[in-house]
XYZ file of C-alpha atoms in Angstrom:
339
model
C -19.025 -11.540 -15.674
C -15.270 -12.201 -15.824
C -13.746 -12.979 -12.470
C -10.108 -13.739 -11.568
C -9.756 -16.664 -9.082
C -6.853 -18.229 -7.342
C -8.066 -21.803 -6.939
C -4.975 -22.836 -5.057
C -1.363 -21.659 -4.939
C 0.039 -21.111 -8.465
C -3.387 -21.808 -10.019
C -4.951 -18.568 -11.268
C -7.471 -18.165 -14.075
C -10.344 -16.092 -15.392
C -13.674 -17.703 -14.749
C -17.323 -16.797 -15.354
C -19.403 -15.842 -12.318
C -22.769 -14.247 -11.605
C -23.019 -10.447 -11.514
C -23.622 -9.350 -7.872
C -26.823 -7.648 -6.659
C -26.378 -4.705 -4.216
C -28.055 -4.893 -0.806
C -29.322 -2.109 1.400
C -26.723 0.678 1.619
C -24.597 -0.741 -1.112
C -23.645 0.443 -4.586
C -22.990 -1.625 -7.705
C -19.609 -0.800 -9.185
C -18.034 -1.664 -12.540
C -14.362 -2.287 -11.737
C -12.027 -0.504 -14.119
C -8.457 -1.022 -12.973
C -6.774 -3.042 -10.280
C -3.235 -3.010 -8.915
C -1.485 -6.226 -7.967
C -0.307 -5.903 -4.348
C 2.454 -7.938 -2.712
C -0.316 -9.551 -0.670
C -1.897 -10.717 -3.918
C 1.373 -12.180 -5.088
C 1.788 -13.900 -1.746
C -1.725 -15.396 -2.068
C -0.810 -16.629 -5.542
C 2.425 -18.263 -4.378
C 0.928 -19.676 -1.207
C 2.946 -17.434 1.154
C 0.046 -15.438 2.552
C -0.951 -17.033 5.884
C -4.333 -15.233 6.071
C -5.599 -16.356 2.638
C -8.011 -19.218 2.158
C -8.820 -20.727 -1.224
C -10.423 -20.339 -3.685
C -9.946 -16.612 -3.468
C -10.615 -13.575 -5.712
C -7.591 -11.322 -5.219
C -7.398 -7.519 -5.296
C -7.901 -4.469 -3.039
C -6.212 -1.642 -5.011
C -8.861 -0.568 -7.540
C -10.873 2.003 -9.327
C -14.467 1.681 -10.471
C -17.390 3.381 -12.144
C -20.628 3.642 -10.151
C -23.473 1.780 -11.943
C -26.145 1.961 -9.227
C -26.122 3.726 -5.941
C -28.801 4.733 -3.433
C -29.417 8.357 -2.496
C -26.585 9.420 -0.238
C -25.115 12.434 1.596
C -21.692 12.017 -0.026
C -22.812 13.411 -3.381
C -21.967 10.153 -5.169
C -23.967 9.279 -8.256
C -24.083 6.822 -11.158
C -21.238 7.385 -13.596
C -18.725 8.732 -11.084
C -15.252 7.237 -11.186
C -14.266 6.283 -7.668
C -11.959 4.229 -5.394
C -12.795 2.363 -2.164
C -11.561 1.472 1.309
C -10.982 -2.290 1.159
C -10.419 -2.924 4.887
C -13.602 -4.246 6.500
C -13.664 -3.759 10.280
C -16.171 -5.292 12.741
C -17.109 -2.052 14.515
C -17.410 -3.665 17.890
C -13.921 -4.814 19.029
C -11.840 -2.770 21.439
C -9.834 -1.202 18.608
C -12.908 -0.252 16.608
C -14.638 1.227 19.655
C -11.624 3.461 20.263
C -11.581 4.596 16.591
C -8.600 2.486 15.471
C -10.544 0.843 12.675
C -7.388 0.043 10.793
C -6.357 -2.194 13.691
C -9.619 -4.130 13.970
C -8.920 -7.421 15.632
C -11.205 -9.112 13.057
C -9.949 -7.087 10.060
C -10.945 -8.536 6.689
C -9.089 -7.042 3.764
C -10.496 -7.625 0.273
C -8.490 -10.182 -1.639
C -7.137 -11.820 1.544
C -9.746 -12.695 4.201
C -12.649 -11.925 1.785
C -13.048 -11.852 -1.968
C -11.525 -8.910 -3.726
C -11.825 -6.641 -6.757
C -10.462 -8.647 -9.626
C -13.827 -9.011 -11.325
C -15.941 -6.907 -13.637
C -18.520 -5.943 -10.987
C -18.573 -5.693 -7.217
C -20.857 -4.265 -4.563
C -19.513 -1.924 -1.852
C -21.078 -0.137 1.120
C -21.595 3.509 0.180
C -19.578 4.736 3.156
C -16.486 2.929 1.756
C -16.575 4.721 -1.608
C -14.497 7.816 -2.298
C -15.079 10.434 -5.029
C -12.178 10.336 -7.460
C -12.257 14.118 -8.031
C -11.544 13.698 -11.749
C -8.559 11.432 -11.362
C -8.089 8.691 -13.963
C -8.873 5.025 -13.369
C -5.136 4.236 -13.280
C -4.370 6.942 -10.722
C -7.282 5.943 -8.463
C -6.049 2.322 -8.516
C -2.853 3.624 -6.916
C -4.592 5.463 -4.097
C -4.875 2.560 -1.650
C -1.091 1.631 -1.738
C -0.299 5.339 -1.491
C -2.317 5.536 1.709
C -0.153 2.843 3.285
C 2.913 5.081 3.110
C 0.906 8.215 3.943
C -0.634 6.607 7.077
C 2.764 5.355 8.208
C 4.272 8.805 7.980
C 1.274 10.167 9.928
C 2.308 7.979 12.796
C 5.089 10.420 13.632
C 5.263 14.154 13.785
C 7.667 15.008 11.008
C 8.852 18.579 11.004
C 9.975 20.459 7.906
C 13.663 19.838 7.356
C 13.780 16.543 9.294
C 16.117 14.029 7.728
C 14.234 10.851 6.769
C 15.789 7.568 5.567
C 13.497 5.144 3.676
C 14.950 1.660 3.355
C 13.346 -0.112 0.453
C 12.291 1.561 -2.803
C 9.524 -0.806 -3.884
C 6.095 0.799 -4.419
C 5.334 1.136 -0.685
C 8.776 2.603 0.025
C 8.360 5.061 -2.881
C 4.925 6.143 -1.644
C 6.454 6.634 1.818
C 9.146 8.736 0.162
C 6.493 10.918 -1.554
C 4.648 11.204 1.730
C 7.745 12.422 3.602
C 8.711 14.836 0.844
C 5.194 16.242 0.871
C 5.706 17.089 4.603
C 8.857 19.037 3.903
C 11.338 16.406 4.984
C 14.857 15.884 3.502
C 14.546 12.326 2.255
C 17.179 9.752 1.436
C 16.355 6.282 0.106
C 18.308 3.067 0.368
C 17.913 0.023 -1.890
C 20.092 -2.524 -3.707
C 18.816 -1.633 -7.183
C 19.917 1.544 -9.008
C 16.713 1.563 -11.121
C 14.569 1.865 -8.043
C 16.797 4.497 -6.571
C 16.452 6.550 -9.771
C 12.668 6.497 -9.237
C 13.148 7.664 -5.699
C 15.053 10.715 -6.913
C 12.327 11.321 -9.461
C 9.816 11.428 -6.589
C 11.812 13.954 -4.594
C 14.490 12.093 -2.698
C 17.491 14.365 -2.075
C 19.889 11.432 -2.202
C 20.185 7.656 -2.344
C 22.265 4.812 -0.922
C 22.880 1.627 -2.840
C 23.372 -0.725 0.090
C 24.731 -3.504 -2.176
C 27.728 -1.269 -3.028
C 28.371 0.767 0.160
C 27.920 0.354 3.900
C 24.494 1.829 4.747
C 25.477 2.907 8.293
C 28.706 4.613 7.141
C 26.730 6.511 4.439
C 24.002 7.448 6.973
C 26.557 8.905 9.295
C 28.323 10.765 6.456
C 25.048 12.300 5.243
C 23.940 13.372 8.717
C 27.352 14.465 10.029
C 27.456 11.547 12.439
C 24.083 12.338 13.982
C 21.879 9.723 12.363
C 18.435 10.218 10.766
C 15.541 11.768 12.595
C 13.181 9.152 11.091
C 13.950 5.799 9.571
C 11.260 3.974 7.566
C 11.540 0.204 7.113
C 9.722 -0.801 3.863
C 11.280 -4.191 3.121
C 10.218 -6.483 5.929
C 13.572 -8.118 6.414
C 15.485 -8.509 9.720
C 18.572 -6.826 8.227
C 16.763 -3.701 7.133
C 14.986 -3.399 10.507
C 18.359 -3.509 12.224
C 19.650 -0.974 9.713
C 16.896 1.435 10.777
C 17.810 1.042 14.419
C 21.499 1.653 13.667
C 20.879 4.616 11.307
C 18.389 6.404 13.593
C 19.511 9.331 15.658
C 19.405 9.260 19.448
C 15.820 10.075 20.350
C 14.883 9.291 16.749
C 11.945 7.404 15.261
C 11.642 4.087 13.408
C 8.521 3.263 11.389
C 7.812 -0.291 10.315
C 5.810 -0.743 7.113
C 7.368 -3.866 5.580
C 5.573 -7.069 6.456
C 8.302 -9.261 7.986
C 8.270 -13.025 7.552
C 11.348 -13.924 9.503
C 12.224 -13.455 13.183
C 14.702 -10.703 14.141
C 17.194 -11.114 16.955
C 18.848 -8.107 18.527
C 19.914 -6.679 21.840
C 16.956 -4.490 22.717
C 19.065 -2.330 25.060
C 19.936 -0.251 21.949
C 16.334 0.997 21.975
C 16.818 2.144 25.555
C 20.231 3.621 24.973
C 19.008 5.715 22.040
C 15.510 6.199 23.479
C 14.070 5.318 20.110
C 10.366 5.567 19.280
C 9.401 2.516 17.206
C 6.053 2.616 15.395
C 4.204 -0.150 13.674
C 1.848 0.816 10.869
C -1.113 -1.127 9.534
C -3.602 -0.312 6.735
C -4.884 3.325 6.768
C -7.845 5.537 7.748
C -10.594 7.041 5.672
C -8.924 10.390 6.222
C -5.790 9.018 4.531
C -7.714 8.145 1.395
C -9.159 11.684 1.209
C -5.778 13.297 1.809
C -4.032 11.223 -0.892
C -6.767 11.866 -3.447
C -6.448 15.576 -2.728
C -2.674 15.496 -3.057
C -2.737 13.736 -6.408
C -5.563 16.023 -7.583
C -3.405 19.071 -6.775
C -0.954 18.010 -9.465
C 2.013 18.077 -7.108
C 2.590 14.308 -7.566
C 2.410 12.291 -10.759
C 1.717 8.786 -9.544
C 1.464 7.506 -13.154
C 5.277 7.256 -13.007
C 4.774 4.423 -10.512
C 3.181 2.166 -13.162
C 5.519 -0.336 -14.869
C 3.025 -2.307 -16.886
C -0.718 -2.721 -17.583
C -2.215 -6.098 -18.528
C -5.777 -6.859 -19.796
C -7.743 -9.127 -17.481
C -7.419 -12.062 -19.844
C -3.625 -11.946 -19.302
C -3.747 -11.843 -15.510
C -1.795 -15.108 -15.176
C 1.045 -13.567 -17.157
C 1.025 -10.471 -14.926
C 1.197 -12.523 -11.739
C 3.988 -14.643 -13.172
C 5.954 -11.520 -14.085
C 5.635 -10.216 -10.519
C 6.515 -13.589 -8.999
C 9.809 -13.456 -10.918
C 10.278 -9.714 -10.616
C 13.908 -8.772 -10.748
C 13.145 -5.459 -9.162
C 12.508 -3.633 -12.426
C 8.704 -3.683 -11.939
C 7.027 -1.255 -9.626
C 3.242 -1.231 -9.876
C 1.560 -3.606 -12.261
C -2.075 -2.897 -13.105
C -4.825 -5.112 -14.510
C -7.369 -3.438 -16.793
C -10.653 -5.060 -15.862
C -13.077 -2.845 -17.865
C -12.848 0.255 -20.041
């Protein structure tokens, strides 16, 4: 079967490997479509500290069930599905308390273990989710959607709350959709007008181009000097984290989704002065997958608008190169593995 492998940083190709054989409690899946995550790009460029090589990337995917044992989930051969790609140990303190997304020995497909960029994979049945009639492309977008959905679940957002999302890449846009779905009044900040236009398409009430205007001044103007009830950091940079702290209302909430790679220095007394609630967010729960699939199935959200380009598996190197040199115009890039 065709398999995408990153042999070492900047060395990616399609190679021939053996088709896997499912073990007890596992299903054989034919992979249909895979999204390229920022973590995959980081593995490709050598900037992902958790990746070892060689590595098969990918954890955002859809698949067709080829073989599956009898199960209580109603899944059968021929079903189009998606999967939970975060493998938890089940025995650490986090897992024992039900925080499986925070497993201390978490292994995410495509990072700590081989991923989905191959024609066939095996998956434990309990990690497979019925696609409820969604297309292969839509189901490949479910996992990144759950990241934003889970993050917004970390706080109790009330209808009418003002939410500021800083960063309008795919994760920031999915966070925007998640906040809008909860009845929030959402504003999005970014430095690229094209991304901000997408945010409006997905329900943002307004936008802030932070390359052209002072983000704090705009935040205070929008909120009448009060600040935002919730600020979502979806860039991972020190500057945008500090923007969230500044733009949050007193007794407000800050949610961190962006994976920071640089240290941030600030006077932490501001957290006390404002009595801010600061939330980290990692991965997502099985319930998040089900909720997102249900939301897309309802027709209230068209996630297809998130897709900028689709490449065949044989052109995977071209796709990774495009994202490595992304000028911000690309949102989600998908790889068609099988039809």
